[in-house]
Amino acid sequence: MRTFCLILTTFLLVSCNSTNPPGGALSEQQFVTAYCDLLEASLRSRNTHADSATAAQNATTALERAGFTREAFDRTRAWYDEHPDEWKTFLEKVTLELEHREMKPPPRP
């Protein structure tokens, strides 16, 4: 019985996943911001017919401008990939953020 309890406890501990991204990852709001920035950079690259090297540089610049590293972004994305249920809520927030950005008046020159 003792062995059974030990195995059951081990199984439960292994199967439990944290619902928070790991240390060094972006918070949900930071990830929303970074994700939206990357979507906009990607769209600009496509609209200007940028080559893949330029598009990659545009993405890096967008992350740097927001104060995020590619490593932190990738770590956060990997966590969301391991927690697919979190993607739905996240993408709803991305949609709202993009709608909000679209409604903002453009900056004056």
mmCIF file of N, CA and C in Angstrom, residues 6-105:
data_model
loop_
_atom_site.group_PDB
_atom_site.id
_atom_site.type_symbol
_atom_site.label_atom_id
_atom_site.label_comp_id
_atom_site.label_asym_id
_atom_site.label_seq_id
_atom_site.Cartn_x
_atom_site.Cartn_y
_atom_site.Cartn_z
ATOM 1 N N LEU A 6 3.039 6.065 -2.838
ATOM 2 C CA LEU A 6 4.211 6.773 -3.336
ATOM 3 C C LEU A 6 4.135 6.941 -4.849
ATOM 4 N N ILE A 7 3.744 5.898 -5.550
ATOM 5 C CA ILE A 7 3.614 5.972 -7.010
ATOM 6 C C ILE A 7 2.501 6.941 -7.395
ATOM 7 N N LEU A 8 1.379 6.878 -6.714
ATOM 8 C CA LEU A 8 0.267 7.770 -6.999
ATOM 9 C C LEU A 8 0.663 9.226 -6.755
ATOM 10 N N THR A 9 1.341 9.488 -5.658
ATOM 11 C CA THR A 9 1.782 10.854 -5.349
ATOM 12 C C THR A 9 2.753 11.353 -6.405
ATOM 13 N N THR A 10 3.678 10.514 -6.804
ATOM 14 C CA THR A 10 4.640 10.893 -7.835
ATOM 15 C C THR A 10 3.926 11.202 -9.140
ATOM 16 N N PHE A 11 2.975 10.365 -9.516
ATOM 17 C CA PHE A 11 2.216 10.582 -10.738
ATOM 18 C C PHE A 11 1.462 11.908 -10.693
ATOM 19 N N LEU A 12 0.833 12.197 -9.578
ATOM 20 C CA LEU A 12 0.072 13.437 -9.457
ATOM 21 C C LEU A 12 0.980 14.658 -9.530
ATOM 22 N N LEU A 13 2.141 14.579 -8.905
ATOM 23 C CA LEU A 13 3.066 15.705 -8.950
ATOM 24 C C LEU A 13 3.595 15.943 -10.357
ATOM 25 N N VAL A 14 3.876 14.883 -11.066
ATOM 26 C CA VAL A 14 4.391 15.012 -12.427
ATOM 27 C C VAL A 14 3.305 15.522 -13.357
ATOM 28 N N SER A 15 2.073 15.099 -13.162
ATOM 29 C CA SER A 15 1.000 15.485 -14.072
ATOM 30 C C SER A 15 0.493 16.898 -13.838
ATOM 31 N N CYS A 16 0.770 17.460 -12.680
ATOM 32 C CA CYS A 16 0.336 18.827 -12.400
ATOM 33 C C CYS A 16 1.249 19.802 -13.115
ATOM 34 N N ASN A 17 0.679 20.705 -13.866
ATOM 35 C CA ASN A 17 1.444 21.733 -14.562
ATOM 36 C C ASN A 17 1.179 23.070 -13.915
ATOM 37 N N SER A 18 2.188 23.897 -13.904
ATOM 38 C CA SER A 18 2.022 25.246 -13.394
ATOM 39 C C SER A 18 1.160 26.033 -14.368
ATOM 40 N N THR A 19 0.305 26.902 -13.843
ATOM 41 C CA THR A 19 -0.512 27.722 -14.727
ATOM 42 C C THR A 19 0.141 29.080 -14.941
ATOM 43 N N ASN A 20 1.374 29.236 -14.501
ATOM 44 C CA ASN A 20 2.105 30.471 -14.716
ATOM 45 C C ASN A 20 3.354 30.186 -15.541
ATOM 46 N N PRO A 21 3.686 31.107 -16.454
ATOM 47 C CA PRO A 21 4.913 30.909 -17.227
ATOM 48 C C PRO A 21 6.123 30.826 -16.296
ATOM 49 N N PRO A 22 7.189 30.173 -16.739
ATOM 50 C CA PRO A 22 8.379 30.008 -15.909
ATOM 51 C C PRO A 22 9.121 31.321 -15.715
ATOM 52 N N GLY A 23 10.039 31.334 -14.769
ATOM 53 C CA GLY A 23 10.866 32.513 -14.546
ATOM 54 C C GLY A 23 11.606 32.880 -15.815
ATOM 55 N N GLY A 24 11.764 34.163 -16.046
ATOM 56 C CA GLY A 24 12.443 34.620 -17.248
ATOM 57 C C GLY A 24 11.516 34.765 -18.438
ATOM 58 N N ALA A 25 10.265 34.334 -18.273
ATOM 59 C CA ALA A 25 9.280 34.480 -19.347
ATOM 60 C C ALA A 25 8.562 35.814 -19.178
ATOM 61 N N LEU A 26 7.866 36.217 -20.207
ATOM 62 C CA LEU A 26 7.096 37.456 -20.162
ATOM 63 C C LEU A 26 5.786 37.239 -19.418
ATOM 64 N N SER A 27 5.296 38.286 -18.774
ATOM 65 C CA SER A 27 3.962 38.214 -18.182
ATOM 66 C C SER A 27 2.958 38.136 -19.320
ATOM 67 N N GLU A 28 1.729 37.802 -18.992
ATOM 68 C CA GLU A 28 0.717 37.686 -20.045
ATOM 69 C C GLU A 28 0.558 38.998 -20.805
ATOM 70 N N GLN A 29 0.498 40.120 -20.106
ATOM 71 C CA GLN A 29 0.321 41.406 -20.782
ATOM 72 C C GLN A 29 1.541 41.750 -21.635
ATOM 73 N N GLN A 30 2.736 41.456 -21.142
ATOM 74 C CA GLN A 30 3.933 41.693 -21.936
ATOM 75 C C GLN A 30 3.923 40.825 -23.197
ATOM 76 N N PHE A 31 3.473 39.581 -23.055
ATOM 77 C CA PHE A 31 3.421 38.675 -24.197
ATOM 78 C C PHE A 31 2.386 39.153 -25.213
ATOM 79 N N VAL A 32 1.260 39.666 -24.732
ATOM 80 C CA VAL A 32 0.248 40.235 -25.630
ATOM 81 C C VAL A 32 0.865 41.378 -26.420
ATOM 82 N N THR A 33 1.545 42.282 -25.726
ATOM 83 C CA THR A 33 2.178 43.429 -26.377
ATOM 84 C C THR A 33 3.212 42.976 -27.401
ATOM 85 N N ALA A 34 4.088 42.058 -26.993
ATOM 86 C CA ALA A 34 5.139 41.567 -27.891
ATOM 87 C C ALA A 34 4.539 40.853 -29.094
ATOM 88 N N TYR A 35 3.521 40.043 -28.866
ATOM 89 C CA TYR A 35 2.875 39.285 -29.948
ATOM 90 C C TYR A 35 2.247 40.247 -30.951
ATOM 91 N N CYS A 36 1.559 41.278 -30.459
ATOM 92 C CA CYS A 36 0.940 42.274 -31.341
ATOM 93 C C CYS A 36 2.011 43.044 -32.106
ATOM 94 N N ASP A 37 3.098 43.415 -31.431
ATOM 95 C CA ASP A 37 4.190 44.119 -32.102
ATOM 96 C C ASP A 37 4.767 43.271 -33.228
ATOM 97 N N LEU A 38 4.935 41.974 -32.967
ATOM 98 C CA LEU A 38 5.472 41.081 -33.999
ATOM 99 C C LEU A 38 4.498 40.896 -35.156
ATOM 100 N N LEU A 39 3.211 40.818 -34.858
ATOM 101 C CA LEU A 39 2.222 40.719 -35.934
ATOM 102 C C LEU A 39 2.259 41.956 -36.823
ATOM 103 N N GLU A 40 2.352 43.123 -36.197
ATOM 104 C CA GLU A 40 2.413 44.364 -36.964
ATOM 105 C C GLU A 40 3.709 44.450 -37.778
ATOM 106 N N ALA A 41 4.838 44.032 -37.199
ATOM 107 C CA ALA A 41 6.114 44.038 -37.920
ATOM 108 C C ALA A 41 6.050 43.078 -39.106
ATOM 109 N N SER A 42 5.430 41.936 -38.903
ATOM 110 C CA SER A 42 5.283 40.960 -39.980
ATOM 111 C C SER A 42 4.428 41.522 -41.110
ATOM 112 N N LEU A 43 3.357 42.192 -40.760
ATOM 113 C CA LEU A 43 2.482 42.788 -41.771
ATOM 114 C C LEU A 43 3.219 43.877 -42.552
ATOM 115 N N ARG A 44 3.975 44.717 -41.840
ATOM 116 C CA ARG A 44 4.751 45.760 -42.519
ATOM 117 C C ARG A 44 5.771 45.131 -43.472
ATOM 118 N N SER A 45 6.412 44.057 -43.027
ATOM 119 C CA SER A 45 7.405 43.382 -43.875
ATOM 120 C C SER A 45 6.763 42.822 -45.137
ATOM 121 N N ARG A 46 5.592 42.217 -44.970
ATOM 122 C CA ARG A 46 4.894 41.671 -46.143
ATOM 123 C C ARG A 46 4.451 42.778 -47.090
ATOM 124 N N ASN A 47 3.960 43.882 -46.514
ATOM 125 C CA ASN A 47 3.475 44.986 -47.345
ATOM 126 C C ASN A 47 4.597 45.663 -48.121
ATOM 127 N N THR A 48 5.815 45.611 -47.590
ATOM 128 C CA THR A 48 6.946 46.232 -48.284
ATOM 129 C C THR A 48 7.748 45.202 -49.069
ATOM 130 N N HIS A 49 7.252 43.961 -49.103
ATOM 131 C CA HIS A 49 7.921 42.872 -49.822
ATOM 132 C C HIS A 49 9.362 42.681 -49.352
ATOM 133 N N ALA A 50 9.553 42.777 -48.056
ATOM 134 C CA ALA A 50 10.898 42.619 -47.479
ATOM 135 C C ALA A 50 11.369 41.178 -47.620
ATOM 136 N N ASP A 51 12.682 41.018 -47.801
ATOM 137 C CA ASP A 51 13.241 39.668 -47.857
ATOM 138 C C ASP A 51 13.242 39.077 -46.441
ATOM 139 N N SER A 52 13.522 37.791 -46.331
ATOM 140 C CA SER A 52 13.418 37.110 -45.037
ATOM 141 C C SER A 52 14.396 37.664 -44.005
ATOM 142 N N ALA A 53 15.587 38.079 -44.428
ATOM 143 C CA ALA A 53 16.560 38.638 -43.478
ATOM 144 C C ALA A 53 16.059 39.968 -42.921
ATOM 145 N N THR A 54 15.490 40.797 -43.791
ATOM 146 C CA THR A 54 14.946 42.081 -43.348
ATOM 147 C C THR A 54 13.740 41.863 -42.442
ATOM 148 N N ALA A 55 12.886 40.921 -42.784
ATOM 149 C CA ALA A 55 11.714 40.617 -41.952
ATOM 150 C C ALA A 55 12.149 40.141 -40.574
ATOM 151 N N ALA A 56 13.172 39.298 -40.508
ATOM 152 C CA ALA A 56 13.679 38.821 -39.212
ATOM 153 C C ALA A 56 14.251 39.977 -38.403
ATOM 154 N N GLN A 57 14.965 40.887 -39.069
ATOM 155 C CA GLN A 57 15.517 42.053 -38.374
ATOM 156 C C GLN A 57 14.394 42.959 -37.875
ATOM 157 N N ASN A 58 13.342 43.113 -38.661
ATOM 158 C CA ASN A 58 12.192 43.927 -38.230
ATOM 159 C C ASN A 58 11.554 43.335 -36.976
ATOM 160 N N ALA A 59 11.463 42.016 -36.915
ATOM 161 C CA ALA A 59 10.896 41.355 -35.740
ATOM 162 C C ALA A 59 11.779 41.575 -34.524
ATOM 163 N N THR A 60 13.087 41.429 -34.694
ATOM 164 C CA THR A 60 14.023 41.648 -33.589
ATOM 165 C C THR A 60 13.949 43.083 -33.099
ATOM 166 N N THR A 61 13.873 44.019 -34.032
ATOM 167 C CA THR A 61 13.778 45.438 -33.677
ATOM 168 C C THR A 61 12.492 45.726 -32.909
ATOM 169 N N ALA A 62 11.390 45.119 -33.328
ATOM 170 C CA ALA A 62 10.114 45.323 -32.631
ATOM 171 C C ALA A 62 10.201 44.836 -31.190
ATOM 172 N N LEU A 63 10.820 43.681 -30.982
ATOM 173 C CA LEU A 63 10.972 43.164 -29.616
ATOM 174 C C LEU A 63 11.897 44.050 -28.790
ATOM 175 N N GLU A 64 13.007 44.469 -29.371
ATOM 176 C CA GLU A 64 13.955 45.324 -28.652
ATOM 177 C C GLU A 64 13.327 46.662 -28.290
ATOM 178 N N ARG A 65 12.567 47.233 -29.213
ATOM 179 C CA ARG A 65 11.918 48.513 -28.965
ATOM 180 C C ARG A 65 10.948 48.412 -27.785
ATOM 181 N N ALA A 66 10.321 47.242 -27.649
ATOM 182 C CA ALA A 66 9.380 47.019 -26.547
ATOM 183 C C ALA A 66 10.116 46.624 -25.264
ATOM 184 N N GLY A 67 11.429 46.369 -25.365
ATOM 185 C CA GLY A 67 12.208 46.018 -24.182
ATOM 186 C C GLY A 67 12.219 44.533 -23.862
ATOM 187 N N PHE A 68 11.910 43.687 -24.845
ATOM 188 C CA PHE A 68 11.864 42.245 -24.638
ATOM 189 C C PHE A 68 12.961 41.560 -25.447
ATOM 190 N N THR A 69 13.460 40.469 -24.927
ATOM 191 C CA THR A 69 14.443 39.696 -25.681
ATOM 192 C C THR A 69 13.739 38.578 -26.437
ATOM 193 N N ARG A 70 14.368 38.120 -27.493
ATOM 194 C CA ARG A 70 13.819 37.014 -28.265
ATOM 195 C C ARG A 70 13.740 35.762 -27.397
ATOM 196 N N GLU A 71 14.738 35.593 -26.514
ATOM 197 C CA GLU A 71 14.763 34.413 -25.648
ATOM 198 C C GLU A 71 13.556 34.392 -24.710
ATOM 199 N N ALA A 72 13.236 35.549 -24.119
ATOM 200 C CA ALA A 72 12.079 35.619 -23.212
ATOM 201 C C ALA A 72 10.790 35.364 -23.992
ATOM 202 N N PHE A 73 10.705 35.918 -25.198
ATOM 203 C CA PHE A 73 9.523 35.702 -26.027
ATOM 204 C C PHE A 73 9.388 34.218 -26.357
ATOM 205 N N ASP A 74 10.489 33.599 -26.795
ATOM 206 C CA ASP A 74 10.456 32.181 -27.161
ATOM 207 C C ASP A 74 10.142 31.290 -25.963
ATOM 208 N N ARG A 75 10.671 31.631 -24.801
ATOM 209 C CA ARG A 75 10.396 30.855 -23.580
ATOM 210 C C ARG A 75 8.902 30.922 -23.243
ATOM 211 N N THR A 76 8.335 32.115 -23.390
ATOM 212 C CA THR A 76 6.909 32.295 -23.103
ATOM 213 C C THR A 76 6.057 31.544 -24.121
ATOM 214 N N ARG A 77 6.410 31.647 -25.398
ATOM 215 C CA ARG A 77 5.669 30.934 -26.446
ATOM 216 C C ARG A 77 5.723 29.425 -26.220
ATOM 217 N N ALA A 78 6.880 28.929 -25.816
ATOM 218 C CA ALA A 78 7.018 27.493 -25.549
ATOM 219 C C ALA A 78 6.106 27.077 -24.398
ATOM 220 N N TRP A 79 5.996 27.926 -23.375
ATOM 221 C CA TRP A 79 5.110 27.602 -22.251
ATOM 222 C C TRP A 79 3.663 27.537 -22.732
ATOM 223 N N TYR A 80 3.260 28.511 -23.562
ATOM 224 C CA TYR A 80 1.888 28.491 -24.085
ATOM 225 C C TYR A 80 1.663 27.267 -24.965
ATOM 226 N N ASP A 81 2.687 26.848 -25.711
ATOM 227 C CA ASP A 81 2.562 25.647 -26.536
ATOM 228 C C ASP A 81 2.305 24.414 -25.667
ATOM 229 N N GLU A 82 2.864 24.401 -24.456
ATOM 230 C CA GLU A 82 2.662 23.284 -23.531
ATOM 231 C C GLU A 82 1.320 23.387 -22.796
ATOM 232 N N HIS A 83 0.672 24.541 -22.875
ATOM 233 C CA HIS A 83 -0.613 24.779 -22.201
ATOM 234 C C HIS A 83 -1.612 25.316 -23.217
ATOM 235 N N PRO A 84 -2.092 24.474 -24.123
ATOM 236 C CA PRO A 84 -2.957 24.951 -25.209
ATOM 237 C C PRO A 84 -4.245 25.626 -24.743
ATOM 238 N N ASP A 85 -4.740 25.270 -23.579
ATOM 239 C CA ASP A 85 -5.959 25.923 -23.086
ATOM 240 C C ASP A 85 -5.734 27.411 -22.824
ATOM 241 N N GLU A 86 -4.503 27.792 -22.521
ATOM 242 C CA GLU A 86 -4.187 29.193 -22.236
ATOM 243 C C GLU A 86 -4.158 30.031 -23.515
ATOM 244 N N TRP A 87 -3.924 29.383 -24.664
ATOM 245 C CA TRP A 87 -3.852 30.117 -25.927
ATOM 246 C C TRP A 87 -5.169 30.830 -26.237
ATOM 247 N N LYS A 88 -6.302 30.210 -25.960
ATOM 248 C CA LYS A 88 -7.595 30.811 -26.300
ATOM 249 C C LYS A 88 -7.769 32.154 -25.596
ATOM 250 N N THR A 89 -7.553 32.173 -24.312
ATOM 251 C CA THR A 89 -7.678 33.420 -23.548
ATOM 252 C C THR A 89 -6.668 34.438 -24.038
ATOM 253 N N PHE A 90 -5.444 33.970 -24.275
ATOM 254 C CA PHE A 90 -4.390 34.855 -24.745
ATOM 255 C C PHE A 90 -4.765 35.489 -26.084
ATOM 256 N N LEU A 91 -5.233 34.673 -27.027
ATOM 257 C CA LEU A 91 -5.569 35.191 -28.354
ATOM 258 C C LEU A 91 -6.759 36.139 -28.314
ATOM 259 N N GLU A 92 -7.668 35.943 -27.379
ATOM 260 C CA GLU A 92 -8.771 36.895 -27.208
ATOM 261 C C GLU A 92 -8.217 38.255 -26.784
ATOM 262 N N LYS A 93 -7.219 38.237 -25.908
ATOM 263 C CA LYS A 93 -6.594 39.490 -25.468
ATOM 264 C C LYS A 93 -5.806 40.134 -26.598
ATOM 265 N N VAL A 94 -5.165 39.326 -27.424
ATOM 266 C CA VAL A 94 -4.441 39.851 -28.582
ATOM 267 C C VAL A 94 -5.428 40.538 -29.527
ATOM 268 N N THR A 95 -6.562 39.916 -29.773
ATOM 269 C CA THR A 95 -7.579 40.496 -30.653
ATOM 270 C C THR A 95 -8.044 41.847 -30.117
ATOM 271 N N LEU A 96 -8.308 41.910 -28.818
ATOM 272 C CA LEU A 96 -8.740 43.182 -28.215
ATOM 273 C C LEU A 96 -7.652 44.245 -28.332
ATOM 274 N N GLU A 97 -6.405 43.860 -28.098
ATOM 275 C CA GLU A 97 -5.293 44.813 -28.196
ATOM 276 C C GLU A 97 -5.146 45.329 -29.619
ATOM 277 N N LEU A 98 -5.248 44.450 -30.601
ATOM 278 C CA LEU A 98 -5.139 44.883 -31.994
ATOM 279 C C LEU A 98 -6.290 45.805 -32.386
ATOM 280 N N GLU A 99 -7.484 45.503 -31.908
ATOM 281 C CA GLU A 99 -8.625 46.380 -32.170
ATOM 282 C C GLU A 99 -8.408 47.747 -31.530
ATOM 283 N N HIS A 100 -7.866 47.751 -30.317
ATOM 284 C CA HIS A 100 -7.585 49.005 -29.617
ATOM 285 C C HIS A 100 -6.540 49.822 -30.386
ATOM 286 N N ARG A 101 -5.496 49.156 -30.854
ATOM 287 C CA ARG A 101 -4.451 49.840 -31.617
ATOM 288 C C ARG A 101 -4.999 50.405 -32.918
ATOM 289 N N GLU A 102 -5.899 49.683 -33.538
ATOM 290 C CA GLU A 102 -6.476 50.124 -34.805
ATOM 291 C C GLU A 102 -7.318 51.390 -34.619
ATOM 292 N N MET A 103 -7.946 51.517 -33.457
ATOM 293 C CA MET A 103 -8.819 52.649 -33.203
ATOM 294 C C MET A 103 -8.051 53.901 -32.767
ATOM 295 N N LYS A 104 -6.797 53.716 -32.316
ATOM 296 C CA LYS A 104 -5.996 54.869 -31.889
ATOM 297 C C LYS A 104 -5.663 55.739 -33.084
ATOM 298 N N PRO A 105 -5.747 57.066 -32.905
ATOM 299 C CA PRO A 105 -5.358 57.922 -34.034
ATOM 300 C C PRO A 105 -3.846 57.816 -34.269
#
